[in-house]
Structures are given as C-alpha cells and as structure tokens.
Coordinates of C-alpha atoms in Angstrom, one line a residue:
Chain A
M8 CA 81.6 136.3 127.2
T9 CA 84.3 138.8 127.4
S10 CA 86.5 139.2 123.8
T11 CA 89.3 138.5 125.9
Q12 CA 88.0 135.4 127.4
I13 CA 87.0 134.3 124.6
L14 CA 91.1 134.4 123.4
R15 CA 92.1 133.0 126.9
Y16 CA 89.5 130.2 126.0
L17 CA 90.8 130.0 122.5
L18 CA 94.4 129.9 123.4
K19 CA 93.5 126.8 126.3
S20 CA 91.8 124.2 123.7
A21 CA 94.9 125.4 121.8
Q22 CA 97.0 124.2 124.1
I23 CA 95.3 120.4 124.0
I24 CA 94.2 120.4 120.2
I25 CA 96.8 121.3 118.7
P26 CA 99.6 118.8 120.4
L27 CA 97.0 115.9 119.3
L28 CA 96.8 116.9 115.7
V29 CA 99.9 116.5 115.7
V30 CA 100.1 113.4 117.1
V31 CA 97.9 111.9 114.7
A32 CA 98.8 113.5 111.9
L33 CA 102.5 112.2 112.1
W34 CA 101.4 108.8 114.0
S35 CA 102.8 106.2 111.2
H36 CA 106.4 108.4 112.7
I37 CA 105.5 108.6 116.5
A38 CA 103.9 104.7 116.7
P39 CA 106.7 102.7 116.4
I40 CA 108.3 105.1 118.6
L41 CA 106.6 104.9 121.2
L42 CA 106.7 101.3 120.9
L43 CA 109.9 101.1 121.6
L44 CA 109.4 103.4 124.8
V45 CA 107.1 101.0 126.0
I46 CA 109.7 98.4 125.8
A47 CA 111.8 100.6 127.6
L48 CA 109.4 101.6 130.1
L49 CA 109.2 97.9 131.0
L50 CA 112.6 97.2 131.2
T51 CA 112.9 100.0 133.8
S52 CA 109.9 98.5 135.8
I53 CA 111.8 95.6 135.9
L54 CA 115.0 97.1 136.4
G55 CA 114.1 99.8 138.3
P56 CA 114.4 97.6 141.9
V57 CA 117.3 96.5 140.9
A58 CA 118.7 99.6 140.6
D59 CA 117.3 101.7 144.2
W60 CA 119.3 98.3 145.4
L61 CA 122.6 98.8 144.5
E62 CA 121.4 103.1 145.2
M63 CA 121.7 102.2 148.4
H64 CA 124.9 99.7 148.6
L65 CA 127.2 102.4 146.4
G66 CA 126.0 105.6 148.7
G67 CA 122.8 106.7 146.8
S68 CA 124.1 108.0 144.0
R69 CA 122.6 106.4 141.1
I70 CA 124.3 107.4 138.3
A71 CA 127.0 104.1 139.5
A72 CA 124.2 101.8 141.1
V73 CA 122.5 102.6 137.3
L74 CA 126.3 102.2 135.3
S75 CA 126.5 99.3 137.5
I76 CA 123.5 97.6 136.1
Y77 CA 124.7 98.0 132.3
G78 CA 128.0 96.6 133.2
A79 CA 126.3 93.6 134.7
I80 CA 124.6 92.9 131.2
I81 CA 127.0 93.9 129.3
L82 CA 129.4 90.9 131.0
L83 CA 126.7 88.8 130.9
V84 CA 125.9 89.4 127.2
V85 CA 129.4 88.2 126.4
G86 CA 130.3 85.6 129.3
L87 CA 126.7 84.0 128.0
V88 CA 127.4 84.1 124.3
S89 CA 131.4 82.8 124.8
T90 CA 129.9 80.3 127.3
L91 CA 127.2 79.0 125.9
G92 CA 127.4 80.7 122.7
P93 CA 128.7 77.6 120.8
I94 CA 127.2 75.2 122.4
L95 CA 123.9 76.3 121.7
L96 CA 125.0 77.6 118.3
D97 CA 126.6 73.4 118.0
E98 CA 123.5 72.2 118.5
A99 CA 121.3 73.8 117.0
R100 CA 123.0 73.3 113.8
S101 CA 123.0 70.1 114.3
M102 CA 119.1 69.6 115.1
G103 CA 118.8 71.6 111.9
Q104 CA 120.3 69.0 109.8
A105 CA 118.8 66.5 111.8
V106 CA 115.0 68.1 110.9
S107 CA 116.0 68.3 107.0
G108 CA 117.9 64.7 107.0
E109 CA 121.2 67.0 105.5
G110 CA 123.5 65.7 108.5
D111 CA 124.8 62.4 109.8
S112 CA 121.3 62.3 111.9
D113 CA 118.0 62.2 110.0
L114 CA 115.7 63.1 112.5
S115 CA 112.6 62.4 110.6
G116 CA 113.7 59.2 109.0
A117 CA 114.8 57.7 112.3
L118 CA 111.3 58.8 114.2
K119 CA 109.6 57.2 110.8
K120 CA 112.1 54.2 111.9
S121 CA 111.2 53.8 115.6
L122 CA 107.6 53.8 114.9
L123 CA 107.5 51.0 112.3
D124 CA 109.5 48.9 114.6
I125 CA 106.6 49.4 117.2
V126 CA 103.6 49.8 115.4
P127 CA 102.2 46.0 114.1
E128 CA 102.5 45.8 110.0
N129 CA 99.3 46.3 108.6
Y130 CA 99.5 49.8 110.5
H131 CA 102.1 50.7 108.7
E132 CA 101.1 52.5 105.8
T133 CA 98.4 54.6 108.2
V134 CA 101.2 55.8 110.1
E135 CA 103.7 57.1 107.7
A136 CA 101.1 59.2 106.1
K137 CA 100.4 60.4 109.2
L138 CA 104.4 61.3 110.0
T139 CA 104.5 62.3 106.5
E140 CA 101.2 65.0 106.6
W141 CA 103.4 65.7 110.3
V142 CA 107.2 66.6 109.1
A143 CA 105.3 68.8 106.3
G144 CA 102.9 70.4 108.9
S145 CA 106.2 71.4 111.2
G146 CA 107.8 71.9 108.2
Q147 CA 105.4 75.0 107.2
F148 CA 105.5 76.1 111.4
L149 CA 109.7 76.1 111.4
Q150 CA 109.5 77.5 107.7
S151 CA 107.1 80.4 109.2
L152 CA 109.5 80.9 112.3
L153 CA 113.1 81.0 110.5
K154 CA 111.1 82.9 108.0
D155 CA 110.6 85.4 110.6
L156 CA 113.8 85.5 111.9
A157 CA 115.0 85.7 108.1
G158 CA 113.7 88.7 108.0
M159 CA 114.5 90.3 111.3
I160 CA 117.9 89.1 110.4
G161 CA 117.7 90.8 107.0
K162 CA 116.6 94.1 109.0
L163 CA 119.7 93.5 111.7
I164 CA 120.5 97.0 111.3
G165 CA 117.1 98.3 111.9
V166 CA 116.9 95.9 115.2
I167 CA 120.5 96.8 116.2
M168 CA 119.6 100.4 116.0
N169 CA 115.9 100.0 118.0
I170 CA 118.2 97.8 120.8
V171 CA 120.6 100.4 121.2
L172 CA 117.4 103.5 121.7
V173 CA 115.5 101.4 123.7
L174 CA 119.0 101.2 126.3
V175 CA 119.3 104.8 126.2
F176 CA 115.1 105.2 126.9
T177 CA 115.6 102.6 129.5
F178 CA 119.2 104.4 130.8
I179 CA 117.8 107.8 131.0
L180 CA 114.2 106.5 132.2
L181 CA 116.0 104.6 135.1
L182 CA 118.2 107.8 135.5
E183 CA 115.1 110.3 135.6
S184 CA 112.3 108.5 136.4
R185 CA 111.7 110.1 140.2
N186 CA 112.3 113.4 138.6
F187 CA 110.1 112.4 135.0
K188 CA 106.9 110.5 138.0
V189 CA 107.1 114.3 139.4
A190 CA 107.3 116.4 136.7
F191 CA 104.6 114.5 135.5
V192 CA 102.0 113.7 138.7
R193 CA 102.3 118.0 138.5
S194 CA 100.6 118.4 135.5
V195 CA 96.8 116.3 136.8
P196 CA 94.5 118.7 138.0
N197 CA 94.0 118.7 141.6
A198 CA 91.4 115.9 141.5
Y199 CA 92.5 113.3 140.6
F200 CA 96.4 113.6 142.1
E201 CA 96.3 111.5 145.0
M202 CA 94.5 108.5 142.6
T203 CA 97.3 109.1 139.9
L204 CA 100.0 108.5 142.2
N205 CA 98.4 105.9 143.4
L206 CA 97.7 104.0 140.3
L207 CA 100.7 104.7 139.3
D208 CA 102.0 103.2 142.1
K209 CA 100.7 100.3 141.7
V210 CA 100.2 99.9 138.4
Q211 CA 104.4 99.8 138.6
A212 CA 104.1 97.5 141.7
Q213 CA 102.6 94.9 139.9
V214 CA 103.3 95.2 136.4
S215 CA 107.1 95.1 137.3
G216 CA 106.4 92.3 140.1
Y217 CA 104.7 90.1 137.3
L218 CA 107.3 90.0 134.7
R219 CA 110.4 89.7 136.6
G220 CA 108.4 87.0 138.4
Q221 CA 107.8 85.4 134.4
G222 CA 111.7 86.0 133.8
I223 CA 113.2 84.7 137.2
A224 CA 110.6 81.3 136.6
A225 CA 111.5 81.1 132.5
A226 CA 115.3 81.1 133.4
S227 CA 114.6 79.3 136.9
V228 CA 112.9 76.3 134.4
G229 CA 114.9 76.7 131.9
V230 CA 117.9 76.1 134.3
L231 CA 116.5 72.8 136.1
S232 CA 114.9 71.3 132.5
T233 CA 118.4 71.5 131.3
I234 CA 119.9 69.8 134.2
G235 CA 117.2 67.5 135.1
L236 CA 117.8 65.7 131.2
Y237 CA 122.0 65.6 131.8
M238 CA 120.7 63.5 134.8
V239 CA 118.6 61.7 133.3
S240 CA 121.4 60.7 130.7
W241 CA 123.1 60.2 133.4
I242 CA 121.5 58.0 135.6
M243 CA 120.0 55.5 132.7
D244 CA 123.4 55.5 130.7
V245 CA 121.5 56.6 128.3
N246 CA 122.1 59.7 125.0
I247 CA 119.7 62.2 125.0
P248 CA 121.1 64.9 122.6
Y249 CA 119.8 68.5 122.4
A250 CA 119.8 69.0 126.5
F251 CA 121.1 72.6 126.3
I252 CA 118.4 73.5 123.8
I253 CA 115.7 71.1 124.4
G254 CA 116.4 73.1 128.5
M255 CA 116.1 77.1 127.1
L256 CA 113.0 75.9 124.6
A257 CA 110.8 74.4 128.1
G258 CA 112.4 78.2 130.3
I259 CA 111.1 80.3 127.5
A260 CA 108.1 78.8 126.5
N261 CA 107.4 78.4 130.1
L262 CA 106.0 81.9 129.4
I263 CA 103.0 80.1 128.0
P264 CA 100.8 78.5 130.8
F265 CA 99.9 74.9 129.8
I266 CA 101.3 74.6 126.5
G267 CA 104.4 75.5 127.8
P268 CA 105.5 72.2 129.8
F269 CA 104.8 70.1 126.4
V270 CA 106.7 71.8 124.5
G271 CA 110.0 70.8 126.0
M272 CA 108.5 67.7 127.0
V273 CA 108.2 66.5 123.6
P274 CA 111.1 67.3 121.8
A275 CA 113.4 65.6 123.9
I276 CA 111.3 62.3 123.4
I277 CA 111.6 62.8 119.8
A278 CA 115.5 63.4 120.4
Y279 CA 115.6 60.1 123.0
V280 CA 113.8 58.1 120.9
V281 CA 115.7 58.7 116.8
T282 CA 118.7 58.6 118.8
D283 CA 121.7 55.7 118.8
Q284 CA 121.3 53.9 121.7
G285 CA 124.0 51.1 120.9
P286 CA 123.5 47.9 122.2
A287 CA 120.5 48.6 124.7
G288 CA 117.9 50.0 122.2
I289 CA 115.7 52.4 123.4
S290 CA 113.5 51.8 126.5
A291 CA 110.2 52.8 127.0
M292 CA 111.5 53.6 131.1
V293 CA 113.8 57.0 129.7
P294 CA 110.7 58.2 127.7
L295 CA 108.4 58.2 130.8
A296 CA 111.3 59.4 132.8
I297 CA 112.0 62.3 131.2
V298 CA 107.9 63.3 131.4
G299 CA 108.3 62.3 134.9
M300 CA 111.4 65.1 135.1
F301 CA 109.7 68.0 133.5
L302 CA 106.5 67.0 135.9
F303 CA 108.8 67.5 138.8
V304 CA 110.9 70.6 137.0
Q305 CA 107.0 71.9 136.7
M306 CA 105.6 71.1 140.7
I307 CA 109.1 72.9 141.8
D308 CA 107.5 76.3 139.8
N309 CA 104.4 75.8 140.4
F310 CA 104.8 75.1 144.0
L311 CA 108.0 76.8 145.2
I312 CA 108.9 79.5 142.3
S313 CA 106.3 81.1 141.4
P314 CA 104.1 81.4 144.6
K315 CA 107.4 83.0 146.3
I316 CA 108.1 85.4 143.6
M317 CA 104.7 85.9 141.4
S318 CA 103.8 89.8 143.0
S319 CA 100.1 88.6 142.5
N320 CA 97.7 85.7 141.4
V321 CA 97.8 85.6 137.2
G322 CA 95.6 82.6 136.5
M323 CA 94.4 82.7 133.5
H324 CA 91.6 79.9 132.1
P325 CA 92.6 78.0 130.2
L326 CA 90.3 78.4 127.3
L327 CA 91.8 82.3 127.4
V328 CA 95.2 81.3 127.3
M329 CA 94.4 79.2 123.9
V330 CA 92.0 82.6 122.7
V331 CA 95.5 84.9 123.7
I332 CA 97.8 82.8 121.8
M333 CA 96.0 82.2 118.9
V334 CA 95.6 86.4 118.9
G335 CA 99.3 86.3 119.3
N336 CA 100.0 84.0 116.2
S337 CA 96.9 86.0 113.9
I338 CA 99.2 89.5 114.9
M339 CA 102.8 88.6 115.0
G340 CA 102.9 84.3 114.4
P341 CA 105.2 82.5 115.8
L342 CA 107.2 85.2 118.4
G343 CA 103.3 87.2 118.7
M344 CA 102.4 83.0 120.0
L345 CA 105.2 83.3 122.3
F346 CA 104.6 87.1 124.3
A347 CA 101.2 86.7 123.7
V348 CA 100.5 85.8 127.2
P349 CA 102.9 87.7 128.9
A350 CA 102.1 91.4 126.9
F351 CA 98.2 90.0 128.2
G352 CA 99.8 90.0 131.6
V353 CA 100.8 93.1 131.9
V354 CA 97.8 95.0 129.7
R355 CA 95.6 93.3 132.4
A356 CA 97.1 93.7 135.5
T357 CA 97.7 97.6 134.7
I358 CA 93.4 97.9 133.7
T359 CA 92.6 95.5 137.2
E360 CA 94.5 98.4 138.9
I361 CA 92.7 101.1 137.0
I362 CA 89.5 100.1 137.3
W363 CA 90.4 99.4 141.4
G364 CA 91.5 102.7 141.6
L365 CA 88.3 104.5 139.6
R366 CA 86.2 102.4 142.0
A367 CA 87.9 103.3 145.4
Y368 CA 88.1 107.3 144.4
R369 CA 84.4 106.9 143.5
I370 CA 84.5 107.5 139.9
L371 CA 83.1 104.2 138.4
Chain B
M26 CA 131.3 129.5 158.4
M27 CA 132.9 127.3 155.8
Q28 CA 130.5 127.0 152.5
R29 CA 130.3 123.9 151.6
F30 CA 131.8 123.7 147.6
S31 CA 128.9 123.5 144.6
P32 CA 130.3 123.3 140.9
I33 CA 128.8 126.9 140.7
M34 CA 130.6 128.8 142.7
P35 CA 133.5 129.4 141.3
F36 CA 131.0 131.1 138.7
R37 CA 128.7 132.8 141.4
Y38 CA 132.5 133.9 143.2
W39 CA 133.4 135.7 139.5
L40 CA 130.3 136.7 139.3
D41 CA 129.8 138.7 142.2
I42 CA 133.4 140.0 141.9
S43 CA 133.4 141.4 138.4
Y44 CA 129.9 143.2 139.7
K45 CA 131.5 144.2 142.7
T46 CA 134.1 145.9 140.3
G47 CA 132.0 146.9 137.9
E48 CA 132.8 145.2 135.2
L49 CA 129.3 143.9 134.7
P50 CA 127.5 146.3 136.1
D51 CA 123.9 144.8 135.0
M52 CA 124.9 141.3 135.6
K53 CA 123.8 140.7 139.0
N54 CA 120.1 141.6 137.8
A55 CA 120.4 139.0 135.0
I56 CA 118.7 136.1 134.4
W57 CA 121.6 133.7 135.6
E58 CA 121.2 135.5 139.3
N59 CA 117.2 134.5 138.5
I60 CA 118.5 130.9 138.4
F61 CA 121.1 130.4 140.7
K62 CA 118.2 132.4 143.6
R63 CA 114.9 130.2 142.8
G64 CA 116.3 127.0 142.8
N65 CA 117.8 127.5 146.3
E66 CA 114.2 129.7 147.6
A67 CA 112.5 127.5 146.2
R68 CA 114.6 124.5 148.1
S69 CA 114.6 126.6 151.3
E70 CA 111.0 127.1 151.5
T71 CA 110.6 122.9 151.2
A72 CA 113.4 122.7 154.1
T73 CA 111.5 125.1 156.0
A74 CA 108.3 123.5 156.1
L75 CA 109.7 120.4 156.2
R76 CA 111.2 121.3 159.6
N77 CA 107.9 122.8 161.4
V78 CA 106.9 118.6 161.2
P79 CA 107.9 116.3 164.0
V80 CA 108.9 113.1 161.4
F81 CA 111.5 115.7 160.0
A82 CA 112.7 117.9 163.0
D83 CA 115.4 116.1 163.5
F84 CA 116.3 115.8 159.9
S85 CA 120.3 116.6 159.1
K86 CA 120.6 118.9 155.3
R87 CA 121.6 115.9 153.6
E88 CA 119.1 114.1 154.7
L89 CA 116.5 116.2 153.9
R90 CA 117.8 117.8 150.6
E91 CA 116.8 113.6 150.2
V92 CA 113.3 113.8 150.6
E93 CA 113.0 117.7 149.3
R94 CA 114.2 115.6 145.9
I95 CA 110.8 113.9 145.8
V96 CA 108.1 115.3 147.7
H97 CA 105.5 116.7 145.5
H98 CA 103.7 120.6 145.7
R99 CA 100.5 121.1 144.8
D100 CA 98.5 124.6 144.7
F101 CA 94.8 124.3 146.0
K102 CA 92.4 127.0 145.3
A103 CA 89.6 128.6 147.7
G104 CA 87.0 125.3 147.9
E105 CA 88.9 123.0 146.1
I106 CA 88.9 118.7 148.1
I107 CA 92.6 117.6 148.5
F108 CA 91.0 114.8 149.5
R109 CA 88.0 113.6 150.7
Q110 CA 86.3 111.5 153.5
G111 CA 86.3 107.2 152.7
D112 CA 89.2 107.8 149.6
P113 CA 92.3 105.3 150.4
G114 CA 94.3 106.8 152.4
L115 CA 97.5 107.7 150.3
G116 CA 99.7 110.1 152.9
M117 CA 100.8 113.8 154.6
Y118 CA 100.8 117.1 153.7
I119 CA 101.6 119.5 154.7
I120 CA 100.7 123.3 154.5
I121 CA 103.4 125.5 153.1
Q122 CA 101.2 128.5 153.0
G123 CA 97.3 128.9 153.3
D124 CA 94.2 127.1 155.5
V125 CA 92.7 124.0 155.3
Q126 CA 89.9 122.4 157.1
I127 CA 89.3 119.2 158.1
V128 CA 85.6 118.7 157.9
N129 CA 83.6 115.6 158.5
N130 CA 80.9 115.4 155.9
E131 CA 79.2 112.3 156.9
N132 CA 76.2 114.6 156.9
P133 CA 76.6 117.3 153.6
D134 CA 73.7 119.5 155.5
N135 CA 75.1 119.7 159.0
P136 CA 79.9 119.3 158.1
I137 CA 81.0 119.2 161.2
I138 CA 84.7 121.0 161.5
Y139 CA 87.5 119.2 162.9
S140 CA 90.1 121.8 162.9
E141 CA 91.6 124.5 160.9
L142 CA 95.0 124.2 160.1
T143 CA 97.2 127.3 158.7
D144 CA 101.1 127.5 157.6
G145 CA 103.5 125.3 158.8
D146 CA 100.9 122.7 159.8
F147 CA 100.5 119.2 158.8
F148 CA 97.6 116.5 158.6
G149 CA 96.9 112.6 157.1
D150 CA 100.7 111.2 158.7
L151 CA 98.7 108.8 159.4
A152 CA 98.4 107.3 155.9
L153 CA 102.2 107.2 155.8
V154 CA 101.7 103.9 157.6
D155 CA 98.4 102.0 156.3
D156 CA 96.5 102.8 153.5
A157 CA 93.0 103.1 155.6
S158 CA 90.2 105.1 154.4
R159 CA 90.7 109.2 154.7
S160 CA 88.9 109.5 158.2
A161 CA 87.7 112.7 157.1
T162 CA 87.6 115.3 154.2
A163 CA 90.4 117.8 154.2
L164 CA 89.4 121.0 152.0
S165 CA 91.5 124.2 151.2
S166 CA 89.8 127.4 152.6
G167 CA 92.0 130.1 151.0
E168 CA 94.5 129.6 148.3
T169 CA 96.8 127.3 149.5
R170 CA 100.1 125.5 149.1
L171 CA 100.5 122.2 150.3
I172 CA 103.6 119.9 149.9
S173 CA 102.8 116.7 149.8
F174 CA 104.7 113.3 150.6
F175 CA 103.3 109.9 150.0
R176 CA 103.8 106.4 151.1
P177 CA 104.9 105.4 147.9
E178 CA 108.1 108.1 148.5
L179 CA 108.3 107.1 151.7
Q180 CA 108.9 102.9 150.5
D181 CA 111.6 104.5 148.0
I182 CA 113.6 106.4 150.6
I183 CA 113.2 103.1 153.0
T184 CA 115.3 100.9 149.7
R185 CA 116.8 103.2 148.9
F186 CA 118.2 105.6 152.2
P187 CA 117.1 103.0 155.2
A188 CA 118.4 105.0 158.1
I189 CA 116.6 107.9 157.0
G190 CA 113.8 105.6 156.2
N191 CA 114.1 104.2 160.0
K192 CA 113.8 107.7 160.9
V193 CA 111.4 108.8 159.6
L194 CA 109.2 105.5 160.8
M195 CA 110.8 106.3 164.0
N196 CA 109.5 109.6 164.3
L197 CA 105.8 109.1 163.0
A198 CA 105.7 105.6 165.8
K199 CA 106.8 109.5 168.2
V200 CA 104.4 111.3 166.8
I201 CA 102.0 108.1 167.0
A202 CA 102.8 107.1 170.7
S203 CA 102.6 110.8 171.5
R204 CA 98.9 111.1 170.3
L205 CA 97.8 107.4 172.1
R206 CA 99.6 108.8 175.1
K207 CA 96.8 111.5 174.7
T208 CA 94.0 109.9 174.2
N209 CA 94.7 107.3 177.2
D210 CA 94.9 110.2 179.5
Y211 CA 91.7 111.7 177.4
L212 CA 90.1 108.0 178.4
S213 CA 91.1 107.7 181.8
A214 CA 89.8 111.5 182.7
A215 CA 86.4 110.3 180.9
Q216 CA 85.7 107.2 183.0
K217 CA 87.0 108.7 186.0
A218 CA 84.5 111.0 185.1
Q219 CA 82.1 108.6 184.6
S220 CA 82.6 107.0 187.9
G221 CA 82.3 109.9 189.6
D222 CA 78.9 110.8 188.7
E223 CA 78.3 107.3 189.1
N224 CA 79.3 107.7 192.5

C-alpha cells in the first residue's frame, strides 16, 4: 500500500468517523431535535398523500398544495377551539369539580349513595371501604395525569416552540420530500440502491396508512360515541352529562385496543348513575343501553371503518398490548400509555418491511 | 423563435450584453455561467435519454420536466451488478452512456447472455407494471451511466399528474402489445414449422 493510498483510506474513514464522533459528543443536544424530526416525518407521512392530491387539483403547484393544508389546519384549529372549546372546557371544569366534590355535584359521594341504595345493608361497610380505596386510587391516577399536564403547561413556551419547529420541519419536508428522497438515495451504494428505494416506499406506505387509519378510526369512534350518548339520552329521556368529553375520550382511547372501548363506557355509566334523574330515578336499562351503544360503535369501527382504512393487518395479541401499555406507562406515564400502541405499531410496520426487504434481496 | 421566460433570463441577458460590450471580460467564464450551464446540460442529457424510450417518446417539454424531477441517476463500474435475477422487480433503466449485459445466470458456470445493450437502450420496463421477480441479471460491462424510473415514481406521477400518468401507462401498454404481437408471430411461425415437419 502506497502512502497516497493510505492517505486516501484515512481521509475516507475520517469522512464517516468524524461526523459520528460529533453526533456522539453532542447526542444530548441532538436527541431532542431528532425526536422533533421523527414527529415531523410521521406528520409528513400522514399529510403527504393529501398534499399530492391537492397538488393534482391545483395545477401541479406543490407550494400551493402545502400552503392550502396549513391554511386548512389553522382554520380547523380556530374553528374547533371557538366552537367546541367552550363546551369541552365547561364539561371538564364541572367534571373536575364533581370528582373533587367542590362543585354542586359530588361525583364520588353520589356514586357511594347510589351503590349503597342498591347493595344490602350488611355489605355497606365493605362497599364503603372499597369505594374509598377506589376513589383514592383513581385520585392518584388523575393527580399523576394532572401533574403531567401541569408540567407540560409549566413548559408552555418550550412546548409552543417545539410545535412551531415540528410544523416548520413538516412544511419543509412536505415541500422538498422528493428532492430529499433523491438526494438520500444518491448516497446509497449501487448494491443496495433498489432495495433501499423499495423499502423506503413500502415503509412510508405502511406507516402512513397505519397512522392515518388510527387517526380516522379514533375520530370516527369519538364522533359516533358522542352522537350515541346524546341519542341514548334523547330516546330514553334521561340525563347523561359530559357526553361530549366522554365521546372524545372514547375516541382517543380507541388508540388502545381491547381496553379503549371501556374507557368511554365506564365513565358514561358512572356519569348517568350519579346524576339526579328526577322522579323517574335510575333505571338498569340505561347502563345496558350505554353498553349496547358503545358495543355498536365498536362493531361499526371493527367491521366497517377499520377494514376500509387500515392498510395492513395490525392485529396485536392482548398480552402484547398489555406489555406495550405497561412499558409506555413506565417511560412516559399516562400519556405514554395512550401513545404506546400506535408507536409500537409504527415501529413494527417498519421492522416488518425491513425484514421483508432483507429476505427478498437475499441479504438475510 | 420565442424563448420561454425564466427568472434568470434578465440576468443572463445583462451578462451577455456586458460581456459583448467588454464591461465584464472575465465573467463569461466565471462560476455563474457554469451554474446555468451545468443545470441545463444535465437536464438536456436526461431529457434526450428519456425521449429515446417509447414510453416517453411523445412527451411535451413540460411533461418531460416532471419526469426528470423524480428519476434517479446512477453510475456503475465495469462488472457491477445493476439487479440480480430473482430480485423483486422495481422499474426500468435507461442507458445514457455505457454497456449493459442481460444475463441468465441460473447456472453460474454457464451463464447465457440474452442481450447486450448500449447508449439509449432501456430494460426492466415490465417491472413498472408488477413486482414479479427479475427474470435475468443486469450487469454493467463498462463504465455505465443510467437513469432509473421506478414503480413508486410512476405511482407518484399518476397521483399528482393523472394525465401524464395515463400517457406513461398507455405507452407502456403499446410496448407490451407490440411485444405480445411479435411473440404471437413467433409462436404461429414455430407452430407452422412444427406442423410442416410432422406432415
């Protein structure tokens, strides 16, 4: 090996090693930005097909398509905040007061009273003890959730900055995704060129389909549950408060398979049981109707909505769901529980496609 | 002939005038000129190569520009494999410069060369339609420059510019139909020859 060859080899190695060392040395600073970039990439994979569709209808102008999406998002957020915001805030405030017993209605007290009315007298002590334990437990859960939220509000400026950064990253990615893809693929060695392109395309399609499907399913379940609760109230002529907030909760909880449906069902029944229903009193038929309504919504989701919108079979074993949720809880608390399953779904779809690619191109 | 307006036109015009009047004697060869030239040259090279392929032959300048934006450029050394027999088919390649061998190497000791392709030829176009495995290996037999146009890019064009996408698909169908007709001719000729032998 001549000295020129050695020098060339060292220079080539330095091209890889130096940037790697810089990344390792600055990891603590780079990691948060990388996380924002990953979120922006996920958002881009959801909004990309919308931008393509708009581009087709706007005479091939990408910038007009992306600006239209941002305009629509701003309008949607302003519209939702101004119309549904007050209802949501009102329900949340009155629910919070009811749970803590500060407001006009004492949720835990009313629940205790309702249960003691039904249960025979010799079980009253056990029921009271269990209820106190349950209220304390749920109070702790609510406290930790509130602490999470309070922490987030405390870092409001940071959160807003991050949201702005994600939106800026997403804007650039939506606008330049094709150029980035071409530039990235250019750096891939010839031997892996086709495989990389094939994988990029398949992973993007899977992740985008999965996230869009989850989003549409959650929104549909939320809207259907809210309408369903209003319909049960109207048909059976009873008062089920917080229908809107419970419906939205059911929609968001739909991200968690198996457990999600109960997250809407249980608070709706509790809200009905503890609310003064006037002279008619509490009827056993209403909780049954609520359960029936949520099951019906789940049936619509499982048999009509999800099969149409989910790009792939993302069925997960219940045990796996439990483990993933517990891991999510230990990493990020209650918020982690909520996003653990979708995050796992994204990672799984990516890994499945990578394994397919490595096998199809006989690398594995 | 009328030239289409571009934002750099006034600047180029000023540059040319300044050069001709001797105000900027060295600017004509300066980096600015190279920037304008390099982009145009790369584009025209790609556009010329694309026009040689029946799939893009009747494309307008605007339509070609949209395709140019999403194709990939690759340089292969002599002996380098472009794709292997059995790999999932992804799309077509157009040779800008160089030579490519299409080889059946089911038996590595006795590879069969199906075809030897050169500048302006294209291969792998059927993979634009489905993802069936590659039926042969493509091997670069010299320093080769290629353009690749793949199925994801075709789907992208179909989504964003349905008219261009339809044109690609129609032209692709014409290429396949022409090959099918030729195959039918060969088959009927072979059948006639066989029945003649039997009689």
